Short mmCIF file of C-alpha atoms in Angstrom, two decimals:
data_model
loop_
_atom_site.label_atom_id
_atom_site.label_comp_id
_atom_site.label_asym_id
_atom_site.label_seq_id
_atom_site.Cartn_x
_atom_site.Cartn_y
_atom_site.Cartn_z
CA MET A 1 22.57 -26.95 -41.05
CA GLY A 2 24.73 -29.77 -43.05
CA ASN A 3 25.65 -33.48 -42.98
CA ASP A 4 22.00 -34.01 -42.88
CA GLY A 5 21.49 -34.61 -46.47
CA GLY A 6 20.23 -30.90 -46.85
CA SER A 7 21.47 -27.89 -48.16
CA ILE A 8 23.41 -25.24 -46.02
CA PRO A 9 21.72 -21.93 -46.41
CA THR A 10 23.63 -19.05 -47.26
CA ARG A 11 23.69 -15.30 -45.71
CA ARG A 12 21.23 -14.30 -48.31
CA GLU A 13 18.88 -16.74 -47.56
CA LEU A 14 18.86 -15.94 -43.89
CA VAL A 15 18.50 -12.20 -44.13
CA LYS A 16 16.23 -12.25 -47.31
CA GLU A 17 13.18 -10.64 -45.03
CA ALA A 18 14.77 -7.87 -42.90
CA LEU A 19 13.47 -7.27 -39.46
CA ARG A 20 10.29 -5.14 -39.69
CA ASN A 21 7.74 -3.55 -37.26
CA PRO A 22 4.86 -5.06 -36.84
CA THR A 23 1.59 -3.76 -38.41
CA THR A 24 -1.16 -2.44 -36.90
CA THR A 25 -3.32 -6.03 -37.65
CA GLU A 26 -0.72 -7.71 -35.53
CA LEU A 27 -0.47 -5.38 -32.56
CA LYS A 28 -3.94 -5.53 -31.87
CA GLU A 29 -3.69 -9.34 -31.98
CA THR A 30 -1.32 -9.25 -29.57
CA GLN A 31 -3.23 -6.51 -27.85
CA ASN A 32 -5.99 -8.75 -27.42
CA GLU A 33 -4.34 -11.88 -26.57
CA GLN A 34 -2.99 -10.27 -23.78
CA GLN A 35 -6.36 -9.14 -22.66
CA GLU A 36 -7.94 -12.22 -22.78
CA PHE A 37 -5.32 -13.81 -20.70
CA HIS A 38 -5.43 -11.40 -17.78
CA TRP A 39 -9.47 -11.24 -18.09
CA SER A 40 -9.01 -14.96 -17.31
CA THR A 41 -5.90 -15.63 -15.24
CA ASP A 42 -4.20 -14.44 -12.45
CA PRO A 43 -0.89 -13.46 -13.26
CA LEU A 44 0.77 -14.07 -9.83
CA SER A 45 -0.44 -17.98 -9.54
CA LYS A 46 -1.48 -18.55 -13.44
CA ARG A 47 -4.78 -19.73 -11.94
CA PRO A 48 -8.01 -18.79 -13.31
CA LEU A 49 -9.46 -15.49 -11.92
CA SER A 50 -12.08 -16.46 -8.93
CA ARG A 51 -13.89 -14.07 -6.55
CA PRO A 52 -12.92 -12.52 -4.64
CA ILE A 53 -10.75 -10.51 -7.18
CA VAL A 54 -8.78 -7.61 -6.25
CA SER A 55 -7.01 -4.92 -8.47
CA ASP A 56 -4.06 -2.59 -7.67
CA SER A 57 -3.65 0.93 -8.60
CA SER A 58 -2.88 0.18 -12.14
CA GLY A 59 -5.88 -1.73 -12.62
CA ASN A 60 -4.63 -5.39 -12.82
CA LEU A 61 -6.48 -8.06 -11.61
CA TYR A 62 -5.27 -10.58 -9.21
CA ASN A 63 -7.00 -13.58 -6.69
CA LYS A 64 -7.12 -12.26 -3.38
CA ASP A 65 -5.60 -15.44 -1.85
CA SER A 66 -2.58 -14.76 -4.30
CA ILE A 67 -2.11 -11.38 -3.10
CA LEU A 68 -2.49 -12.86 0.66
CA GLU A 69 0.13 -15.49 -0.09
CA PHE A 70 2.40 -12.73 -1.37
CA LEU A 71 2.07 -10.69 1.82
CA LEU A 72 3.02 -13.66 3.88
CA PRO A 73 6.57 -14.48 4.71
CA SER A 74 7.83 -17.35 2.58
CA LYS A 75 11.02 -19.41 2.30
CA GLU A 76 10.94 -19.55 -1.24
CA GLY A 77 12.83 -16.49 -2.68
CA SER A 78 12.25 -17.53 -6.48
CA SER A 79 8.78 -17.00 -6.35
CA LYS A 80 9.07 -14.00 -4.03
CA ALA A 81 11.39 -12.61 -6.74
CA GLU A 82 8.92 -13.76 -9.51
CA ALA A 83 5.71 -12.21 -7.76
CA ASP A 84 7.72 -8.94 -7.03
CA SER A 85 8.90 -8.87 -10.71
CA VAL A 86 5.03 -9.00 -11.67
CA LEU A 87 3.46 -6.41 -8.98
CA GLN A 88 6.62 -4.03 -9.70
CA GLY A 89 6.32 -2.58 -6.24
CA ALA A 90 2.50 -1.47 -6.49
CA VAL A 91 1.09 -3.84 -3.60
CA LYS A 92 2.72 -3.73 0.08
CA SER A 93 -0.21 -4.38 1.86
CA LEU A 94 -3.81 -5.39 1.47
CA ARG A 95 -4.29 -1.12 1.66
CA ASP A 96 -2.75 -1.26 -1.65
CA VAL A 97 -5.48 -3.60 -3.45
CA VAL A 98 -9.47 -2.89 -3.62
CA GLU A 99 -11.89 -5.95 -3.90
CA VAL A 100 -13.52 -5.48 -7.15
CA LYS A 101 -17.23 -6.27 -7.03
CA PHE A 102 -18.51 -7.89 -10.82
CA GLU A 103 -21.91 -8.52 -11.30
CA VAL A 104 -22.29 -12.32 -12.18
CA ASP A 105 -24.54 -12.87 -15.65
CA VAL A 106 -26.65 -15.62 -13.81
CA GLU A 107 -28.60 -16.30 -17.37
CA ALA A 108 -25.41 -16.95 -18.89
CA ARG A 109 -23.98 -20.67 -19.49
CA SER A 110 -20.37 -21.64 -18.50
CA ARG A 111 -17.98 -21.19 -21.16
CA SER A 112 -17.10 -24.49 -22.91
CA ASN A 113 -14.59 -23.35 -25.48
CA GLY A 114 -11.42 -23.98 -23.12
CA SER A 115 -11.01 -20.48 -21.37
CA ALA A 116 -10.17 -20.19 -18.19
CA ARG A 117 -13.17 -18.56 -16.58
CA VAL A 118 -16.32 -19.88 -16.37
CA GLU A 119 -18.14 -16.77 -14.72
CA SER A 120 -19.49 -14.07 -17.15
CA TRP A 121 -19.34 -10.75 -15.87
CA ILE A 122 -21.72 -8.07 -16.72
CA CYS A 123 -22.48 -4.30 -16.24
CA PRO A 124 -25.38 -3.64 -13.60
CA ILE A 125 -26.41 -0.86 -15.60
CA THR A 126 -26.00 -1.52 -19.28
CA ASN A 127 -25.97 -5.53 -18.92
CA LYS A 128 -22.90 -5.20 -21.11
CA THR A 129 -20.62 -8.03 -20.79
CA LEU A 130 -17.40 -7.03 -19.27
CA GLY A 131 -14.11 -8.39 -20.72
CA PRO A 132 -11.92 -7.88 -23.60
CA GLY A 133 -12.57 -5.30 -25.94
CA VAL A 134 -14.94 -3.71 -23.49
CA LYS A 135 -13.59 -0.73 -21.16
CA ALA A 136 -14.55 -1.39 -17.75
CA VAL A 137 -14.04 0.54 -14.55
CA TYR A 138 -14.42 0.10 -10.88
CA LEU A 139 -15.09 2.58 -8.52
CA VAL A 140 -12.69 3.23 -5.22
CA PRO A 141 -13.33 2.53 -2.28
CA CYS A 142 -16.67 0.73 -3.02
CA GLY A 143 -15.05 -1.47 -5.72
CA HIS A 144 -18.05 -1.79 -7.69
CA ALA A 145 -17.51 -2.70 -11.41
CA PHE A 146 -19.32 -0.88 -14.47
CA SER A 147 -18.92 -0.36 -18.19
CA ASP A 148 -17.25 3.30 -18.70
CA SER A 149 -19.89 4.18 -20.99
CA ALA A 150 -22.34 3.72 -18.02
CA ILE A 151 -20.25 5.97 -15.65
CA LYS A 152 -20.42 8.30 -18.12
CA GLU A 153 -24.17 8.47 -18.92
CA VAL A 154 -25.17 8.15 -15.23
CA SER A 155 -25.33 11.55 -13.62
CA GLY A 156 -23.75 12.35 -10.12
CA GLU A 157 -20.61 10.94 -8.43
CA THR A 158 -22.36 8.42 -6.07
CA CYS A 159 -22.20 4.61 -6.85
CA SER A 160 -25.80 3.21 -8.21
CA GLN A 161 -25.15 0.10 -6.50
CA CYS A 162 -24.52 1.31 -2.79
CA ASN A 163 -24.74 5.04 -2.55
CA GLU A 164 -21.23 5.60 -1.45
CA PRO A 165 -19.64 8.96 -3.24
CA TYR A 166 -16.76 8.95 -5.06
CA ALA A 167 -14.47 11.43 -6.91
CA SER A 168 -13.90 11.49 -10.91
CA ASN A 169 -10.37 11.00 -10.55
CA ASP A 170 -11.13 7.62 -8.19
CA VAL A 171 -12.60 5.90 -11.19
CA VAL A 172 -9.83 3.32 -12.03
CA PRO A 173 -9.76 1.34 -15.69
CA ILE A 174 -9.90 -2.38 -15.56
CA LEU A 175 -6.49 -3.40 -17.77
CA PRO A 176 -6.12 -0.32 -19.17
CA THR A 177 -4.62 -0.27 -22.73
CA ALA A 178 -4.74 3.39 -23.93
CA PRO A 179 -1.53 5.65 -22.63
CA ALA A 180 -3.74 8.24 -21.20
CA ASP A 181 -5.41 6.05 -19.12
CA ILE A 182 -2.18 4.60 -17.74
CA ALA A 183 -0.59 7.88 -17.22
CA ARG A 184 -3.32 9.16 -15.56
CA LEU A 185 -3.42 6.18 -12.78
CA ALA A 186 0.53 6.78 -12.43
CA LEU A 187 -0.28 10.42 -11.65
CA ARG A 188 -3.14 9.22 -9.16
CA ALA A 189 -0.89 6.87 -7.60
CA LYS A 190 1.98 9.26 -7.15
CA THR A 191 -0.73 11.95 -5.69
CA LEU A 192 -1.76 9.75 -3.25
CA ARG A 193 1.59 8.60 -1.81
CA ALA A 194 2.28 12.49 -1.11
CA LYS A 195 -0.70 12.67 0.75
CA GLY A 196 0.40 9.55 2.63
CA LEU A 197 -2.67 7.47 1.32
CA THR A 198 -2.88 4.02 -0.39
CA HIS A 199 -5.02 3.09 -3.37
CA SER A 200 -7.89 2.26 -1.19
CA LEU A 201 -7.89 5.98 0.05
CA LYS A 202 -6.48 4.69 3.44
CA LYS A 203 -3.46 6.02 5.29
CA ALA A 204 -0.43 4.19 4.65
CA SER A 205 1.15 2.23 7.34
CA SER A 206 3.91 3.98 9.18
CA GLY A 207 7.38 2.01 8.89
CA GLY A 208 8.27 -0.03 11.60
CA LYS A 209 11.81 1.32 12.06
CA LYS A 210 10.66 4.45 13.20
CA ARG A 211 8.72 3.07 16.28
CA LYS A 212 11.32 0.50 16.90
CA ASN A 213 14.10 3.85 16.98
CA ASN A 214 11.44 5.55 18.73
CA ALA A 215 11.19 2.77 21.20
CA ALA A 216 15.09 2.91 21.68
CA ASP A 217 15.09 6.45 22.48
CA THR A 218 12.39 6.54 25.41
CA GLU A 219 14.16 3.53 26.73
CA PRO A 220 16.01 4.17 30.27
CA LYS A 221 19.91 3.79 29.63
CA SER A 222 21.62 1.06 31.93
CA GLU A 223 23.30 2.27 34.84
CA SER A 224 27.41 1.66 34.48
CA LEU A 225 29.09 -0.47 37.14
CA ASP A 226 32.06 0.89 38.39
CA VAL A 227 35.03 -1.45 37.57
CA ASP A 228 38.48 -0.87 38.84
CA ALA A 229 41.73 -2.72 38.44
CA VAL A 230 43.11 -3.36 41.84
CA GLN A 231 46.86 -4.43 42.40
CA THR A 232 47.35 -7.43 44.88
CA LYS A 233 50.72 -8.07 46.83
CA PRO A 234 53.44 -9.86 44.68
CA ARG A 235 53.57 -13.74 44.90
CA ASN A 236 56.57 -15.66 43.82
CA GLY A 237 57.99 -12.33 42.45
CA VAL A 238 55.11 -11.99 39.88
CA ARG A 239 52.50 -8.82 40.39
CA GLN A 240 48.97 -9.86 39.85
CA TYR A 241 46.18 -7.34 38.71
CA THR A 242 42.47 -8.63 39.16
CA THR A 243 39.69 -6.95 38.10
CA GLN A 244 37.45 -5.93 41.01
CA PHE A 245 33.48 -5.61 40.63
CA PRO A 246 31.30 -4.53 43.07
CA ASP A 247 29.71 -7.10 45.07
CA ALA A 248 25.71 -7.82 45.52
CA ALA A 249 25.92 -5.92 49.07
CA SER A 250 27.59 -2.40 47.76
CA LEU A 251 24.90 -2.32 44.76
CA PRO A 252 21.88 -0.33 46.44
CA SER A 253 18.73 -2.52 46.67
CA SER A 254 16.53 0.16 45.31
CA GLY A 255 19.44 2.21 43.09
CA ILE A 256 18.34 -0.06 40.05
CA ARG A 257 14.89 0.39 38.94
CA ASP A 258 15.23 -1.08 35.49
CA PRO A 259 14.86 -4.81 35.45
CA THR A 260 17.07 -5.70 32.66
CA THR A 261 20.31 -3.34 34.17
CA ALA A 262 19.59 -5.65 37.20
CA SER A 263 19.56 -8.91 35.56
CA ILE A 264 22.72 -7.44 33.97
CA ALA A 265 24.49 -6.77 36.91
CA ALA A 266 23.61 -10.12 38.34
CA LYS A 267 25.01 -11.88 35.59
CA VAL A 268 28.08 -10.18 35.86
CA LEU A 269 28.52 -10.65 39.39
CA GLU A 270 27.96 -13.93 39.07
CA LYS A 271 30.70 -14.77 36.32
CA GLN A 272 33.38 -12.53 38.61
CA GLU A 273 32.68 -15.06 41.67
CA LEU A 274 33.01 -17.86 39.14
CA TYR A 275 36.08 -16.29 37.80
CA ASN A 276 37.62 -15.58 41.58
CA LYS A 277 37.08 -19.33 42.34
CA ARG A 278 38.89 -20.48 39.25
CA ARG A 279 41.41 -17.89 39.75
CA LYS A 280 42.25 -19.19 43.66
CA MET A 281 42.31 -22.50 42.49
CA GLU A 282 45.07 -22.16 39.71
CA ASN A 283 46.91 -20.08 42.27
CA GLU A 284 46.83 -22.92 44.94
CA ASN A 285 48.18 -25.27 42.32
CA LEU A 286 50.88 -23.29 41.03
CA ARG A 287 51.74 -22.95 44.60
CA SER A 288 51.93 -26.52 44.95
CA LEU A 289 54.29 -26.54 42.41
CA PHE A 290 57.04 -24.83 44.62
CA SER A 291 58.37 -25.33 48.34
CA SER A 292 58.32 -22.84 51.01
CA ARG A 293 60.43 -24.84 53.20
CA ASP A 294 63.69 -23.67 54.66
CA SER A 295 66.87 -24.87 52.72
CA ASN A 296 68.68 -25.27 55.84
CA LYS A 297 66.10 -27.92 56.89
CA PRO A 298 66.80 -31.40 55.43
CA SER A 299 64.05 -32.35 52.67
CA GLY A 300 63.17 -36.05 53.60
CA LYS A 301 60.18 -37.29 52.34
CA SER A 302 58.14 -33.80 52.80
CA SER A 303 59.84 -32.25 49.75
CA ASP A 304 57.82 -32.02 46.47
CA PHE A 305 58.92 -33.70 43.00
CA MET A 306 60.31 -30.74 41.96
CA THR A 307 63.10 -30.47 44.28
CA ARG A 308 63.10 -34.17 45.41
CA GLY A 309 66.12 -36.02 44.72
CA PHE A 310 67.91 -33.00 43.59
CA SER A 311 68.55 -31.00 47.06
CA ILE A 312 72.29 -31.94 48.69
CA PRO A 313 71.46 -32.94 52.58
CA ALA A 314 73.73 -31.12 54.78
CA ASN A 315 75.87 -33.66 56.21
CA PRO A 316 76.30 -36.45 53.31
CA LYS A 317 77.47 -39.72 54.52
CA ARG A 318 80.92 -41.35 53.35
#
């Protein structure tokens, strides 16, 4: 851009090619690249897809161990936030995913062209390879994967692999690209949530907060202890107030049935007893500072340090 022996471009040269929308060919190339990536790589861990493989309500594929690592409590906040951005709240438990059971093509050789996935998956009915460029689906709740054309050709709504019945709305496209398929999956997930079901057609787990609130409501309330402020006799012209707690003898042995309340009462009594001992020691130390003798009697050596040397004897010597 200058000072390097070259020329400085002008604005006309910089904006010669205006921003334009990508062509259909470019969109297809980008879509194919994305399909190849998601058919071969786990978006959470960036590792190759390997069985067992699970799928969420949107038809995305993940390694099952990656989902388990996401659901387990982790100290790394950055990785957790990145996984949340990928899942977008679609997976909150293992009930929100279905294990996809692919048919592996044993005769096919492992790919050696640098692809991340080495297994070749096929449709068990048509033997068509499942991957980018082929519309594949799986059934809920069994999870067996087929090509879309095979499901349309086979009559009946039972899985040809396990004979488990399924509904037409439970045929989930794998990595859908058509807007109609994406909208149908979003509507299906919304309908299941309204019915209290998850993507795997299992009941959604109830929140733990409700259980905690119910437990708090059913827990017996603690019995209150009577605490009174008692005025004692004035000492040295100062009135003293002490907080009087009921002692252990005054508490009914069978009155407190809750062990939690009983332990709290015992702790309160122990603290009060310790407080009374400490207060008694402070009062004794405070009284030792002042003399309680008669002022008419000679003090001598019996006087304390506050009055020693300052008292005037009754018959001073001359």
